[in-house]
């Protein structure tokens, strides 16, 4: 992977001029809108555990640190759905779900140092996640901040539609190029009664 080559060469490939650390959806929209209006490059970032360079600000500008958006906003134990902020770390999500006897079923190798938004932005698969599918299979909805700062909701509880492309699936895996994933609605499962390690 690209990041391993950078580490071996003791190379920092690029740095932003500014790091913005929003704590609310409105603040994310504000930063994105200002960057859009001023034509300043913006690079969304979470735990920065990616090995392919997706969160490296190659054009400088603003790094949008999403780790200020943390936690489970809503946990629907009946429908087995959770609305989770993009900056929520893997261990924090596992802990929140464990208390309710639930699991996401996505266990990437980077679980301890990565964020939910990063998993979705890079369309993560997870080496120990074969039972429930990739993260793209578990995302039911998302709140996204579009490049001009407007907030939009994709997917969710609405009826299925066969009209045009699935915009939710376009955003999942877009590495921040289409907008910023601010929160995700994730499909959960009951925790298995036994676990073999």
Coordinates of C-alpha atoms in Angstrom, one line a residue:
X1 CA 0.0 0.0 0.0
X2 CA 1.0 3.6 -0.7
X3 CA 1.1 4.6 3.0
X4 CA 3.6 1.8 3.8
X5 CA 6.0 3.2 1.2
X6 CA 5.7 6.7 2.6
X7 CA 6.4 5.4 6.1
X8 CA 9.4 3.4 5.0
X9 CA 10.8 6.5 3.3
X10 CA 10.0 8.7 6.3
X11 CA 7.9 10.9 4.0
X12 CA 5.0 13.1 4.8
X13 CA 3.3 13.4 1.4
X14 CA 1.3 16.5 2.0
X15 CA 0.0 18.8 4.8
X16 CA -3.1 21.0 4.9
X17 CA -2.8 24.7 5.6
X18 CA -5.7 24.4 8.1
X19 CA -7.4 21.7 10.1
X20 CA -11.1 22.3 10.9
X21 CA -12.7 20.2 13.7
X22 CA -16.5 20.7 13.5
X23 CA -18.6 19.2 16.3
X24 CA -22.1 19.6 14.7
X25 CA -23.6 19.0 11.3
X26 CA -24.2 22.7 10.9
X27 CA -20.5 23.4 11.4
X28 CA -19.6 20.8 8.8
X29 CA -21.9 22.5 6.3
X30 CA -20.4 25.8 7.1
X31 CA -16.8 24.7 6.6
X32 CA -17.7 23.0 3.3
X33 CA -19.6 26.0 2.1
X34 CA -16.8 28.4 2.9
X35 CA -14.3 26.2 1.1
X36 CA -16.6 25.8 -1.9
X37 CA -17.2 29.6 -2.2
X38 CA -13.5 30.4 -1.8
X39 CA -12.4 27.5 -4.1
X40 CA -10.2 26.1 -1.4
X41 CA -9.4 22.3 -1.5
X42 CA -11.1 20.3 1.2
X43 CA -10.1 16.8 2.4
X44 CA -12.5 15.0 4.7
X45 CA -10.6 12.8 7.3
X46 CA -11.6 10.5 10.1
X47 CA -9.1 8.2 12.0
X48 CA -6.7 8.4 9.0
X49 CA -6.0 4.7 9.1
X50 CA -6.3 4.3 5.4
X51 CA -3.3 2.9 3.5
X52 CA -4.1 4.2 0.0
X53 CA -3.8 7.9 0.7
X54 CA -7.5 8.9 0.4
X55 CA -7.2 11.3 3.4
X56 CA -4.0 12.9 2.3
X57 CA -4.5 16.6 1.4
X58 CA -2.5 16.5 -1.8
X59 CA -3.6 20.0 -2.8
X60 CA -3.2 21.5 0.7
X61 CA -6.2 23.6 1.7
X62 CA -8.4 22.4 4.6
X63 CA -8.4 19.0 6.3
X64 CA -11.9 18.4 7.7
X65 CA -11.4 16.3 10.8
X66 CA -14.7 14.6 11.5
X67 CA -13.8 13.0 14.8
X68 CA -15.8 15.7 16.6
X69 CA -18.9 14.0 15.3
X70 CA -19.0 11.0 17.6
X71 CA -21.5 8.6 19.0
X72 CA -24.7 6.7 18.3
X73 CA -27.5 9.3 17.7
X74 CA -30.3 6.7 17.5
X75 CA -30.6 3.0 18.3
X76 CA -33.7 1.2 17.1
X77 CA -33.5 -2.2 18.7
X78 CA -36.8 -3.3 17.1
X79 CA -35.8 -2.5 13.5
X80 CA -32.1 -3.3 14.2
X81 CA -30.9 0.1 12.9
X82 CA -28.5 2.6 14.3
X83 CA -27.8 6.2 13.2
X84 CA -24.1 6.8 13.9
X85 CA -22.0 9.9 13.5
X86 CA -19.2 9.5 11.0
X87 CA -16.4 10.3 13.5
X88 CA -17.3 7.5 15.8
X89 CA -14.4 5.1 16.4
X90 CA -14.7 1.4 16.0
X91 CA -14.2 0.6 19.7
X92 CA -16.8 3.2 20.7
X93 CA -19.4 1.8 18.3
X94 CA -18.7 -1.8 19.4
X95 CA -19.1 -0.7 23.1
X96 CA -22.4 1.1 22.4
X97 CA -23.9 -1.8 20.6
X98 CA -22.6 -4.4 23.0
X99 CA -24.6 -2.9 25.8
X100 CA -27.8 -3.5 23.8
X101 CA -26.7 -7.1 22.8
X102 CA -26.2 -6.1 19.2
X103 CA -23.4 -6.1 16.6
X104 CA -22.7 -4.4 13.3
X105 CA -20.9 -7.4 11.9
X106 CA -18.1 -5.3 10.3
X107 CA -14.7 -5.9 11.8
X108 CA -12.0 -4.3 9.7
X109 CA -8.4 -4.9 10.6
X110 CA -8.2 -1.2 11.5
X111 CA -11.2 -1.4 13.9
X112 CA -9.2 0.0 16.9
X113 CA -8.0 3.1 15.0
X114 CA -10.6 3.8 12.3
X115 CA -14.0 5.6 12.2
X116 CA -17.4 4.6 10.8
X117 CA -17.3 7.4 8.2
X118 CA -13.9 6.1 7.0
X119 CA -15.3 2.6 6.6
X120 CA -18.0 3.9 4.4
X121 CA -15.9 6.4 2.5
X122 CA -13.5 3.7 1.4
X123 CA -16.2 1.1 1.0
X124 CA -14.5 -1.1 3.6
X125 CA -14.8 -4.9 3.5
X126 CA -13.2 -6.0 6.8
X127 CA -11.2 -9.2 7.0
X128 CA -13.5 -10.7 9.7
X129 CA -16.7 -9.5 8.2
X130 CA -17.7 -12.3 5.8
X131 CA -20.9 -13.3 7.6
X132 CA -22.8 -10.1 7.1
X133 CA -21.2 -8.7 4.0
X134 CA -19.2 -5.5 3.4
X135 CA -20.0 -2.2 5.0
X136 CA -21.8 -1.2 1.8
X137 CA -24.2 -4.1 2.5
X138 CA -24.9 -2.7 6.0
X139 CA -25.5 1.0 5.1
X140 CA -29.2 1.8 4.9
X141 CA -29.0 5.6 4.8
X142 CA -26.7 8.5 5.2
X143 CA -26.7 12.2 5.9
X144 CA -24.3 13.9 3.5
X145 CA -23.0 17.4 3.2
X146 CA -22.8 18.3 -0.5
X147 CA -19.9 20.3 -2.0
X148 CA -21.8 23.6 -1.7
X149 CA -22.6 23.0 2.0
X150 CA -26.2 21.8 1.7
X151 CA -27.2 18.8 3.8
X152 CA -29.1 15.9 2.2
X153 CA -30.5 12.6 3.4
X154 CA -29.9 9.5 1.3
X155 CA -31.6 6.1 1.7
X156 CA -33.3 5.4 5.0
X157 CA -36.9 4.2 5.6
X158 CA -38.4 5.4 2.3
X159 CA -39.9 3.1 -0.3
X160 CA -37.7 1.3 -2.8
X161 CA -37.4 3.0 -6.1
X162 CA -36.2 1.9 -9.5
X163 CA -35.6 5.4 -10.7
X164 CA -32.0 6.4 -11.6
X165 CA -28.8 5.4 -9.8
X166 CA -28.7 4.6 -6.1
X167 CA -27.1 7.8 -4.8
X168 CA -26.4 6.2 -1.4
X169 CA -24.2 3.6 -3.0
X170 CA -22.5 6.2 -5.1
X171 CA -21.5 8.1 -1.9
X172 CA -20.4 4.9 -0.1
X173 CA -16.9 4.4 -1.5
X174 CA -16.5 7.9 -3.0
X175 CA -13.6 8.8 -0.6
X176 CA -15.1 12.3 0.0
X177 CA -15.1 13.3 -3.7
X178 CA -18.9 13.7 -3.9
X179 CA -19.4 15.3 -0.5
X180 CA -18.9 14.6 3.2
X181 CA -20.5 11.6 4.9
X182 CA -21.7 13.1 8.2
X183 CA -23.7 10.2 9.7
X184 CA -24.8 6.7 8.6
X185 CA -27.8 4.5 9.3
X186 CA -26.4 1.0 9.8
X187 CA -28.1 -2.4 9.8
X188 CA -27.4 -4.3 13.0
X189 CA -27.7 -7.9 14.1
X190 CA -28.3 -9.6 17.5
X191 CA -25.1 -10.5 19.1
X192 CA -24.4 -14.3 18.5
X193 CA -24.9 -16.4 21.7
X194 CA -21.3 -17.8 21.5
X195 CA -18.1 -16.6 20.0
X196 CA -15.0 -18.8 19.0
X197 CA -11.6 -17.1 18.9

